[in-house]
Short mmCIF file of C-alpha atoms in Angstrom, two decimals:
data_model
loop_
_atom_site.label_atom_id
_atom_site.label_comp_id
_atom_site.label_asym_id
_atom_site.label_seq_id
_atom_site.Cartn_x
_atom_site.Cartn_y
_atom_site.Cartn_z
CA MET C 1 -110.92 -245.09 92.01
CA THR C 2 -113.65 -246.89 93.31
CA THR C 3 -112.61 -249.88 95.62
CA THR C 4 -112.61 -253.24 93.77
CA ALA C 5 -113.16 -256.12 96.49
CA GLN C 6 -111.44 -259.35 95.37
CA LEU C 7 -113.62 -262.14 93.51
CA GLY C 8 -114.40 -264.65 96.56
CA GLY C 9 -114.14 -267.37 94.12
CA SER C 10 -110.59 -266.79 93.83
CA TYR C 11 -110.16 -267.62 97.59
CA ILE C 12 -111.01 -271.23 97.45
CA GLY C 13 -107.66 -272.50 96.57
CA ALA C 14 -106.33 -276.84 97.28
CA ASP C 15 -106.56 -275.73 101.01
CA LEU C 16 -109.71 -273.98 101.02
CA SER C 17 -111.37 -276.52 99.24
CA ALA C 18 -110.02 -279.42 101.11
CA ASP C 19 -110.90 -278.01 104.43
CA LEU C 20 -114.60 -277.41 102.51
CA ALA C 21 -114.78 -281.12 101.47
CA ALA C 22 -113.76 -282.46 104.85
CA ALA C 23 -116.39 -280.38 106.93
CA ALA C 24 -119.28 -280.94 104.29
CA LEU C 25 -118.65 -285.12 105.12
CA ASP C 26 -118.28 -284.25 108.65
CA MET C 27 -122.04 -282.48 108.39
CA ALA C 28 -123.20 -285.03 105.69
CA ARG C 29 -122.42 -288.11 108.47
CA ARG C 30 -124.31 -285.73 111.45
CA PHE C 31 -127.37 -285.02 109.57
CA HIS C 32 -127.66 -288.73 108.74
CA ASP C 33 -127.66 -289.71 112.62
CA GLY C 34 -130.00 -286.76 113.26
CA ALA C 35 -128.46 -283.51 113.86
CA THR C 36 -129.69 -280.43 114.09
CA LEU C 37 -127.54 -277.43 112.59
CA TRP C 38 -127.24 -274.37 114.70
CA VAL C 39 -126.14 -271.09 113.20
CA ILE C 40 -124.46 -268.05 114.93
CA SER C 41 -123.15 -264.51 113.46
CA PRO C 42 -123.19 -261.98 116.41
CA GLN C 43 -121.64 -259.38 113.65
CA TRP C 44 -123.55 -260.44 110.46
CA GLU C 45 -126.92 -262.21 111.50
CA PRO C 46 -127.94 -262.20 108.11
CA HIS C 47 -125.41 -264.65 107.58
CA ALA C 48 -126.68 -266.93 110.04
CA HIS C 49 -129.98 -266.60 108.81
CA HIS C 50 -129.04 -267.21 105.34
CA VAL C 51 -126.92 -270.54 106.24
CA ALA C 52 -130.32 -271.72 107.91
CA VAL C 53 -132.76 -270.82 105.30
CA GLU C 54 -130.31 -272.99 102.72
CA PHE C 55 -130.67 -275.92 104.84
CA VAL C 56 -134.30 -275.50 105.91
CA HIS C 57 -135.48 -274.76 102.31
CA PRO C 58 -133.08 -275.83 99.62
CA VAL C 59 -133.00 -273.87 96.15
CA ILE C 60 -132.60 -276.95 94.30
CA MET C 61 -136.01 -279.29 93.82
CA GLY C 62 -136.13 -282.36 95.55
CA LYS C 63 -133.10 -282.10 97.49
CA ARG C 64 -133.73 -282.96 101.45
CA ALA C 65 -135.02 -279.91 103.83
CA LEU C 66 -132.76 -280.64 106.83
CA PRO C 67 -133.02 -279.09 110.25
CA SER C 68 -130.99 -275.38 110.91
CA VAL C 69 -131.77 -272.34 113.00
CA ALA C 70 -130.40 -269.26 113.13
CA LEU C 71 -129.79 -267.98 116.81
CA VAL C 72 -129.76 -264.70 116.73
CA GLU C 73 -130.51 -263.34 120.12
CA PRO C 74 -128.10 -261.25 122.10
CA ASP C 75 -126.79 -263.77 124.08
CA PRO C 76 -126.01 -266.60 121.33
CA VAL C 77 -124.04 -268.81 123.95
CA ALA C 78 -126.90 -269.15 126.13
CA GLN C 79 -129.36 -269.79 123.31
CA ALA C 80 -126.87 -272.54 121.51
CA ARG C 81 -126.40 -274.00 125.16
CA VAL C 82 -130.01 -274.65 125.56
CA ALA C 83 -130.73 -275.74 122.05
CA SER C 84 -127.83 -278.02 121.16
CA GLN C 85 -127.56 -281.88 121.95
CA PRO C 86 -125.08 -284.32 121.78
CA GLY C 87 -124.15 -285.28 117.89
CA ASP C 88 -125.62 -281.46 116.78
CA LEU C 89 -123.80 -279.00 114.50
CA LEU C 90 -123.02 -275.69 115.07
CA ILE C 91 -121.51 -272.99 112.35
CA ALA C 92 -120.16 -269.27 113.40
CA VAL C 93 -119.88 -267.11 110.73
CA ALA C 94 -117.68 -264.48 113.01
CA SER C 95 -114.01 -263.26 113.50
CA ALA C 96 -111.55 -264.48 115.25
CA ASP C 97 -112.11 -262.23 118.28
CA GLN C 98 -115.74 -261.99 118.54
CA PRO C 99 -116.05 -262.89 122.40
CA ALA C 100 -119.31 -265.03 121.91
CA VAL C 101 -118.51 -266.99 119.22
CA VAL C 102 -114.87 -267.94 121.01
CA ASP C 103 -116.99 -269.07 123.98
CA ALA C 104 -119.33 -270.99 122.01
CA MET C 105 -117.00 -272.97 120.02
CA ARG C 106 -115.08 -273.95 122.92
CA ARG C 107 -118.29 -274.82 125.39
CA ALA C 108 -119.57 -276.90 121.98
CA GLN C 109 -116.98 -279.58 123.15
CA ALA C 110 -118.69 -280.20 126.12
CA TRP C 111 -121.94 -280.30 124.26
CA GLY C 112 -121.01 -283.10 122.09
CA VAL C 113 -121.46 -280.58 119.15
CA LEU C 114 -119.44 -280.63 115.96
CA THR C 115 -118.18 -276.82 115.12
CA LEU C 116 -117.20 -274.78 111.93
CA TRP C 117 -116.05 -271.60 111.94
CA ILE C 118 -116.06 -269.38 108.61
CA GLY C 119 -114.56 -265.95 108.75
CA SER C 120 -111.83 -263.84 107.17
CA GLY C 121 -108.97 -261.90 108.55
CA PRO C 122 -106.40 -263.33 111.47
CA ARG C 123 -107.24 -267.10 111.96
CA PRO C 124 -108.59 -268.40 115.17
CA PRO C 125 -106.31 -270.45 117.03
CA ALA C 126 -105.39 -274.12 115.30
CA GLY C 127 -108.16 -276.50 117.45
CA ALA C 128 -110.56 -273.51 118.16
CA ALA C 129 -113.12 -275.34 115.75
CA ASN C 130 -113.24 -278.72 114.22
CA HIS C 131 -113.52 -276.89 110.74
CA ILE C 132 -111.82 -273.75 110.21
CA LEU C 133 -112.97 -272.36 106.98
CA TRP C 134 -110.92 -269.03 106.74
CA ILE C 135 -110.09 -266.42 104.18
CA ASP C 136 -106.91 -265.24 104.78
CA THR C 137 -106.82 -261.52 104.03
CA ASP C 138 -106.79 -258.27 105.77
CA ASP C 139 -109.91 -256.88 103.64
CA PRO C 140 -112.33 -255.75 106.48
CA MET C 141 -115.10 -255.38 103.62
CA VAL C 142 -115.01 -259.37 102.99
CA PRO C 143 -118.06 -260.01 105.07
CA ALA C 144 -120.11 -258.04 102.65
CA THR C 145 -118.80 -259.18 99.19
CA GLY C 146 -120.26 -262.47 98.57
CA THR C 147 -117.33 -264.58 99.75
CA PHE C 148 -118.82 -266.12 102.88
CA VAL C 149 -121.83 -266.71 101.08
CA LEU C 150 -120.24 -268.79 98.38
CA MET C 151 -118.73 -270.64 101.56
CA TYR C 152 -121.51 -271.81 103.15
CA HIS C 153 -123.12 -272.28 99.45
CA LEU C 154 -120.55 -274.85 98.45
CA LEU C 155 -120.90 -276.47 102.29
CA TRP C 156 -124.57 -276.90 101.58
CA GLU C 157 -123.63 -278.21 98.00
CA LEU C 158 -120.97 -280.55 99.09
CA THR C 159 -123.12 -281.77 102.24
CA HIS C 160 -126.02 -282.98 99.50
CA VAL C 161 -123.52 -284.99 97.46
CA CYS C 162 -122.48 -286.65 100.27
CA PHE C 163 -125.78 -287.81 100.89
CA GLU C 164 -125.20 -289.93 97.83
CA HIS C 165 -122.72 -291.93 99.00
CA PRO C 166 -124.75 -293.65 102.31
CA GLY C 167 -121.63 -296.15 102.69
CA LEU C 168 -119.48 -293.03 103.78
CA LEU C 169 -122.10 -291.74 105.95
CA ARG C 170 -120.99 -294.21 109.09
CA PRO C 171 -118.00 -292.67 110.98
CA PRO C 172 -114.54 -294.66 110.01
CA ALA C 173 -113.89 -297.16 112.13
CA ASP C 174 -111.05 -295.48 114.28
CA GLU C 175 -112.93 -292.59 115.54
CA SER C 176 -115.21 -295.36 117.22
CA THR C 177 -112.47 -296.89 118.96
CA ASP C 178 -111.13 -293.61 120.41
CA GLU C 179 -114.66 -293.28 122.30
CA VAL C 180 -114.31 -296.22 124.01
CA CYS C 181 -111.08 -295.65 125.31
CA VAL C 182 -111.21 -292.02 126.86
CA THR C 183 -112.39 -293.24 130.25
CA CYS C 184 -109.29 -295.19 130.82
CA SER C 185 -106.76 -292.61 129.41
CA ASP C 186 -105.01 -289.78 131.23
CA GLU C 187 -107.37 -287.08 129.12
CA GLY C 188 -109.99 -284.97 131.04
CA ARG C 189 -113.02 -284.56 128.90
CA LEU C 190 -114.62 -280.83 129.23
CA ALA C 191 -117.74 -280.54 131.10
CA GLU C 192 -119.96 -277.74 131.32
CA VAL C 193 -121.87 -277.31 135.14
CA LEU C 194 -125.51 -277.97 135.14
CA LEU C 195 -125.93 -277.75 138.80
CA GLU C 196 -123.81 -276.88 141.68
CA PRO C 197 -123.25 -279.35 144.42
CA ALA C 198 -126.29 -278.69 147.08
CA ASP C 199 -124.44 -280.02 150.04
CA ALA C 200 -120.58 -280.82 150.99
CA THR C 201 -120.31 -284.24 149.23
CA GLY C 202 -119.24 -281.94 146.64
CA GLN C 203 -121.53 -283.65 143.55
CA ALA C 204 -122.19 -281.60 140.60
CA LEU C 205 -124.29 -282.21 137.72
CA VAL C 206 -122.37 -281.51 134.63
CA ARG C 207 -122.97 -282.16 130.55
CA THR C 208 -119.83 -283.82 128.46
CA ALA C 209 -119.90 -284.85 124.86
CA ASN C 210 -121.37 -288.21 126.18
CA GLY C 211 -124.36 -286.91 127.87
CA GLU C 212 -125.18 -285.38 131.74
CA GLU C 213 -123.29 -287.05 134.71
CA TRP C 214 -122.76 -286.51 138.12
CA VAL C 215 -119.21 -285.62 139.18
CA ASP C 216 -116.95 -284.69 142.64
CA THR C 217 -115.94 -281.26 142.51
CA THR C 218 -114.46 -281.20 145.99
CA ILE C 219 -110.74 -280.78 144.82
CA LEU C 220 -112.12 -277.68 143.19
CA GLY C 221 -113.95 -275.92 145.93
CA GLU C 222 -116.90 -273.81 144.67
CA VAL C 223 -118.10 -274.33 141.53
CA HIS C 224 -120.75 -272.54 139.73
CA ALA C 225 -123.48 -273.16 136.77
CA ASN C 226 -121.77 -272.94 133.01
CA ASP C 227 -118.27 -273.30 134.62
CA LEU C 228 -116.05 -275.45 132.55
CA VAL C 229 -114.24 -278.17 134.15
CA LEU C 230 -112.03 -280.98 133.18
CA VAL C 231 -113.56 -284.02 134.19
CA HIS C 232 -111.54 -287.78 134.81
CA ALA C 233 -112.57 -290.63 136.56
CA GLY C 234 -115.61 -289.05 137.99
CA ALA C 235 -114.27 -285.97 139.24
CA ALA C 236 -113.72 -282.45 138.06
CA ILE C 237 -110.10 -281.79 138.31
CA THR C 238 -109.43 -278.80 136.56
CA ARG C 239 -111.30 -275.68 136.25
CA LEU C 240 -111.04 -273.99 132.87
CA GLU C 241 -110.84 -269.96 132.89
CA VAL C 242 -113.54 -268.64 130.25
CA SER C 243 -111.93 -265.28 128.74
CA SER C 244 -115.15 -263.39 128.90
CA MET D 1 -134.42 -268.36 97.04
CA THR D 2 -137.21 -267.10 95.44
CA GLY D 3 -137.53 -270.14 92.72
CA HIS D 4 -136.32 -273.32 92.05
CA THR D 5 -133.99 -275.04 89.32
CA THR D 6 -133.68 -278.70 88.73
CA GLY D 7 -131.30 -279.12 85.25
CA LYS D 8 -128.18 -277.48 85.08
CA GLU D 9 -127.04 -277.51 88.72
CA SER D 10 -127.81 -281.22 89.06
CA GLU D 11 -126.37 -282.10 85.83
CA SER D 12 -123.18 -280.22 87.34
CA THR D 13 -122.87 -282.59 89.65
CA ALA D 14 -123.69 -285.55 88.20
CA PHE D 15 -120.27 -286.99 87.45
CA LEU D 16 -119.50 -287.31 91.06
CA TYR D 17 -121.94 -290.02 91.61
CA PRO D 18 -122.77 -292.21 88.42
CA PHE D 19 -123.77 -295.00 90.70
CA ILE D 20 -125.13 -295.10 94.37
CA GLU D 21 -122.31 -296.45 96.37
CA SER D 22 -123.72 -297.85 99.30
CA GLU D 23 -120.55 -300.41 100.32
CA GLU D 24 -118.38 -297.66 100.00
CA THR D 25 -115.70 -297.24 103.00
CA ASP D 26 -113.06 -295.40 101.78
CA ALA D 27 -113.86 -291.47 101.78
CA THR D 28 -110.46 -290.34 99.88
CA SER D 29 -111.77 -290.56 96.50
CA LEU D 30 -115.10 -288.75 97.55
CA LEU D 31 -113.12 -286.22 99.32
CA ASP D 32 -111.05 -285.28 96.07
CA ASP D 33 -114.24 -285.05 94.26
CA LEU D 34 -115.87 -282.62 96.55
CA ALA D 35 -112.83 -280.25 96.75
CA ALA D 36 -112.48 -280.48 92.83
CA SER D 37 -116.26 -279.73 92.41
CA ALA D 38 -115.85 -276.96 95.02
CA ARG D 39 -112.57 -275.31 93.30
CA ALA D 40 -114.95 -275.76 90.07
CA LYS D 41 -117.76 -273.96 91.25
CA ALA D 42 -115.35 -270.97 92.99
CA THR D 43 -113.82 -270.66 89.54
CA GLU D 44 -117.39 -270.18 88.00
CA SER D 45 -118.65 -267.96 90.73
CA ALA D 46 -115.77 -265.35 90.39
CA ARG D 47 -116.10 -265.69 86.50
CA LEU D 48 -119.59 -264.67 86.66
CA GLN D 49 -119.08 -261.54 89.52
CA ARG D 50 -116.37 -260.66 87.12
CA GLU D 51 -118.75 -260.69 84.09
CA SER D 52 -121.47 -258.57 85.72
CA LEU D 53 -119.29 -256.13 86.99
CA ASP D 54 -118.00 -255.55 83.63
CA GLU D 55 -121.08 -255.63 81.93
CA TYR D 56 -122.95 -252.93 84.53
CA ALA D 57 -119.71 -250.96 85.14
CA PRO D 58 -121.57 -247.82 83.51
CA PRO D 59 -124.85 -248.36 85.30
CA LEU D 60 -123.37 -249.35 88.24
CA THR D 61 -121.48 -246.07 88.56
CA ALA D 62 -124.66 -243.82 87.15
CA ALA D 63 -126.60 -245.59 90.13
CA GLY D 64 -124.32 -245.48 92.62
CA ILE D 65 -123.69 -241.60 92.32
CA GLN D 66 -127.64 -241.32 92.11
CA MET D 67 -128.02 -242.82 95.49
CA ALA D 68 -124.94 -240.46 96.93
CA GLU D 69 -126.69 -237.49 96.08
CA ARG D 70 -130.00 -238.83 97.37
CA PHE D 71 -128.21 -239.66 100.88
CA LEU D 72 -126.73 -236.30 100.80
CA ARG D 73 -130.37 -235.06 100.78
CA GLY D 74 -131.34 -237.26 103.80
CA GLY D 75 -132.29 -239.93 101.97
CA ARG D 76 -132.29 -243.67 103.05
CA LEU D 77 -132.10 -247.17 101.37
CA TYR D 78 -134.65 -249.60 101.62
CA THR D 79 -133.90 -253.02 100.58
CA LEU D 80 -135.82 -256.10 99.46
CA GLY D 81 -135.83 -259.93 99.39
CA ASN D 82 -137.47 -263.10 99.87
CA GLY D 83 -135.82 -266.44 101.79
CA GLY D 84 -131.80 -266.31 101.11
CA SER D 85 -132.29 -262.83 99.17
CA SER D 86 -134.01 -261.30 102.30
CA THR D 87 -130.89 -262.16 104.08
CA ASP D 88 -128.65 -260.91 101.18
CA ALA D 89 -130.83 -257.50 101.17
CA ALA D 90 -130.03 -257.39 104.87
CA THR D 91 -126.43 -257.85 104.61
CA LEU D 92 -126.41 -254.72 101.85
CA ALA D 93 -128.31 -253.12 104.13
CA SER D 94 -125.65 -253.19 106.94
CA LEU D 95 -122.98 -252.54 104.30
CA PHE D 96 -124.55 -249.06 104.11
CA SER D 97 -125.55 -248.55 107.60
CA ARG D 98 -122.69 -250.07 109.44
CA PRO D 99 -119.65 -250.05 106.86
CA ALA D 100 -116.60 -251.50 108.39
CA ARG D 101 -115.20 -248.58 107.02
CA GLY D 102 -116.34 -245.22 105.38
CA ARG D 103 -119.63 -243.03 106.04
CA PRO D 104 -122.66 -245.09 107.11
CA VAL D 105 -126.16 -244.00 105.86
CA ALA D 106 -129.43 -244.69 106.82
CA ALA D 107 -130.69 -248.29 105.67
CA TRP D 108 -132.79 -251.42 106.30
CA SER D 109 -134.08 -254.10 105.19
CA LEU D 110 -137.89 -254.24 104.96
CA ALA D 111 -137.89 -258.09 105.59
CA ALA D 112 -136.25 -257.44 108.76
CA ASP D 113 -139.09 -256.75 111.53
CA GLU D 114 -140.99 -259.90 111.64
CA ALA D 115 -143.86 -258.17 113.57
CA VAL D 116 -144.31 -255.67 110.30
CA VAL D 117 -144.28 -258.73 107.87
CA THR D 118 -146.62 -261.23 109.59
CA ALA D 119 -148.87 -258.34 110.69
CA LEU D 120 -148.88 -257.51 106.80
CA GLY D 121 -148.87 -260.92 105.56
CA ASN D 122 -151.67 -261.93 107.92
CA ASP D 123 -154.01 -258.84 107.15
CA VAL D 124 -153.56 -257.82 103.85
CA GLY D 125 -151.77 -260.74 102.13
CA PHE D 126 -148.13 -261.79 101.15
CA GLU D 127 -147.53 -259.95 98.32
CA LEU D 128 -148.21 -256.53 100.14
CA ILE D 129 -145.60 -257.09 102.68
CA PHE D 130 -143.31 -254.76 101.29
CA LYS D 131 -145.57 -252.54 99.11
CA ARG D 132 -147.24 -251.22 102.56
CA GLN D 133 -143.81 -250.22 103.90
CA ILE D 134 -143.04 -248.26 101.05
CA ILE D 135 -146.37 -246.35 101.60
CA ALA D 136 -145.52 -246.13 105.29
CA HIS D 137 -142.15 -245.13 105.30
CA ALA D 138 -140.84 -243.65 101.37
CA ARG D 139 -140.17 -239.97 100.84
CA ASP D 140 -139.17 -238.91 97.34
CA ARG D 141 -135.43 -238.73 98.15
CA ASP D 142 -135.24 -242.21 99.40
CA VAL D 143 -133.95 -245.43 97.01
CA ALA D 144 -135.32 -249.18 97.19
CA ILE D 145 -133.45 -251.99 95.99
CA ALA D 146 -134.93 -254.96 95.30
CA LEU D 147 -133.35 -258.76 94.95
CA SER D 148 -134.86 -261.38 93.47
CA THR D 149 -132.89 -264.65 91.75
CA SER D 150 -136.00 -265.01 89.49
CA GLY D 151 -136.72 -261.39 88.99
CA ASN D 152 -140.47 -262.22 89.18
CA SER D 153 -141.52 -261.77 93.10
CA GLU D 154 -144.96 -260.10 93.21
CA ASP D 155 -144.22 -258.89 96.74
CA LEU D 156 -141.31 -257.17 95.21
CA MET D 157 -142.71 -256.18 92.03
CA THR D 158 -145.77 -254.10 93.49
CA ALA D 159 -143.40 -252.44 95.95
CA ILE D 160 -141.42 -251.37 93.28
CA THR D 161 -144.31 -249.92 91.36
CA GLU D 162 -145.56 -248.15 94.41
CA ALA D 163 -141.64 -246.70 95.19
CA LYS D 164 -141.62 -245.10 91.77
CA GLN D 165 -144.92 -243.43 91.77
CA ARG D 166 -143.65 -242.18 95.05
CA GLY D 167 -140.31 -240.76 93.58
CA LEU D 168 -137.45 -243.31 94.91
CA LEU D 169 -134.56 -244.38 93.06
CA THR D 170 -135.26 -247.71 92.27
CA ILE D 171 -132.85 -250.60 91.51
CA GLY D 172 -133.26 -254.21 90.79
CA PHE D 173 -130.83 -257.41 91.11
CA SER D 174 -132.40 -260.25 89.14
CA GLY D 175 -131.02 -263.15 87.53
CA HIS D 176 -131.90 -266.44 84.80
CA ASP D 177 -133.34 -264.00 82.12
CA GLY D 178 -134.21 -261.07 83.93
CA GLY D 179 -138.12 -262.11 84.51
CA ARG D 180 -140.53 -259.27 84.97
CA MET D 181 -137.56 -257.30 86.54
CA ALA D 182 -135.89 -256.86 83.16
CA ALA D 183 -139.01 -255.90 81.25
CA ALA D 184 -140.53 -253.33 84.52
CA GLU D 185 -140.46 -249.61 83.61
CA ASP D 186 -140.95 -249.05 87.06
CA LEU D 187 -136.99 -250.01 87.36
CA ASP D 188 -134.29 -247.12 86.85
CA PHE D 189 -131.47 -249.23 86.85
CA CYS D 190 -131.69 -253.44 86.51
CA PHE D 191 -128.93 -255.88 86.84
CA THR D 192 -129.50 -259.31 85.68
CA VAL D 193 -127.18 -261.94 86.29
CA HIS D 194 -127.00 -264.28 83.51
CA SER D 195 -127.16 -267.62 85.42
CA GLN D 196 -129.27 -270.74 85.86
CA SER D 197 -127.71 -271.22 89.59
CA ILE D 198 -129.30 -269.92 92.28
CA HIS D 199 -126.46 -269.75 94.25
CA ARG D 200 -124.39 -268.24 91.97
CA ILE D 201 -126.71 -265.20 91.17
CA GLN D 202 -126.58 -264.44 94.53
CA GLU D 203 -123.23 -264.53 95.36
CA SER D 204 -122.92 -261.72 92.11
CA HIS D 205 -125.90 -259.77 93.56
CA ALA D 206 -123.66 -259.37 96.79
CA MET D 207 -120.91 -258.39 94.76
CA LEU D 208 -122.72 -255.87 92.43
CA GLY D 209 -124.11 -254.49 95.89
CA TYR D 210 -120.74 -253.73 96.93
CA ARG D 211 -119.84 -252.12 94.19
CA LEU D 212 -122.64 -249.42 94.31
CA TRP D 213 -121.53 -249.09 97.72
CA SER D 214 -117.98 -248.15 96.52
CA VAL D 215 -119.45 -245.98 94.36
CA THR D 216 -121.45 -244.24 96.93
CA GLN D 217 -118.73 -243.96 99.42
CA GLU D 218 -116.55 -242.34 96.66
CA HIS D 219 -118.77 -239.62 95.76
CA MET D 220 -120.48 -238.90 98.95
CA ALA D 221 -116.25 -238.41 100.16
CA ARG D 222 -116.06 -235.43 97.18
CA PRO D 223 -116.24 -231.72 98.27
CA LEU D 224 -120.01 -230.64 97.59
CA SER D 225 -118.49 -227.54 95.33
CA GLY D 226 -116.91 -230.11 93.26
CA ALA D 227 -117.89 -231.46 89.86
CA HIS D 228 -118.75 -234.92 89.50
CA ALA D 229 -116.21 -235.60 86.80
#
């Protein structure tokens, strides 16, 4: 008996369609503010290329061409790190255990990049990306059946619908007030080390979602470029271990 | 990604924005509409995939068996497409060469190597980027699968003609009304997905390609001495 794959559309129920809608609105807002969309898919590079060409050269005449680039070099984390700027978007099409994607999704928070993760199989942990768009199935063949293609087609289609609602492309008021309060809250902000301290004062240059800043790293001892640290009140207070 | 549509696609979402709302502040209604639109499009995608699989069940089986016989003789698969279809062609090639399960066979996308594609495009013309590679690579036991949502891409048509002359098994995935592919005598099999939406056509192309792969795998797993039945 020939193997029959479940039809991609049958996976798009109430939950996943709501997830796609929320993701599309976030994407439209970021594009509206000048974002570039970066795309990685270390296991299935053609998916990264398909997403990029979808946004750059729309199949429907008259739709805006939007900046999007597939990052398919052997080290997509290094590529995304240097390419991305605060306010950008990053889509990964990958399984939950793909090491480079796990790493990139986490670092994106320090880069100020909004993340979307499309995949199937076991789910990434909640919060691993801003939007987790997932097919819950144990069928390993799903990536080759058009189901992911359907998902990013839908993302593209819904994102362009959002552009017809300019009043909703501004971020909600409550999100703006969140940002103002970060420095006086007890939360640490995720940062990635750009330049190691050059002397005993322990001042390192890091990047956070807000841009670059010098922070005191004396609490941590030795720090290296690309280390992930938590920054609070001008000091790096914790180093995050990177699984890879 | 081989053409443009204007009519049906925009009509299908027109109900979502009967007037431009620049003063909207509550996204709830939009998000509900978007989610409903996603489900409607997904339902249509699944319907079209089902319809395409049903319509072409016998020729898909025949084509898959012929592909398997060629792979068992050392044949390899070339996939061809432009734009988004080039990425779907690459995914299809990976399905054959690097499947998550089953037996891998030699397959690659003729759009994958930018040095080759730009060399040919620059020196001999874009319409020859695939044909010249067929001339260079092809043996009579090989297979070529061309993907085009319009069925009209010149670079694919010239490559298919060359492939047929060289004894390859030639398969076309088309869309809309089938275009030139539907009438091409150089195609041993042509699978036209009857839709006006490039997106929905591409999603069905993927499913048809997956069915071809499934048939091929099943046939290659049988003992050589066994009958085909």
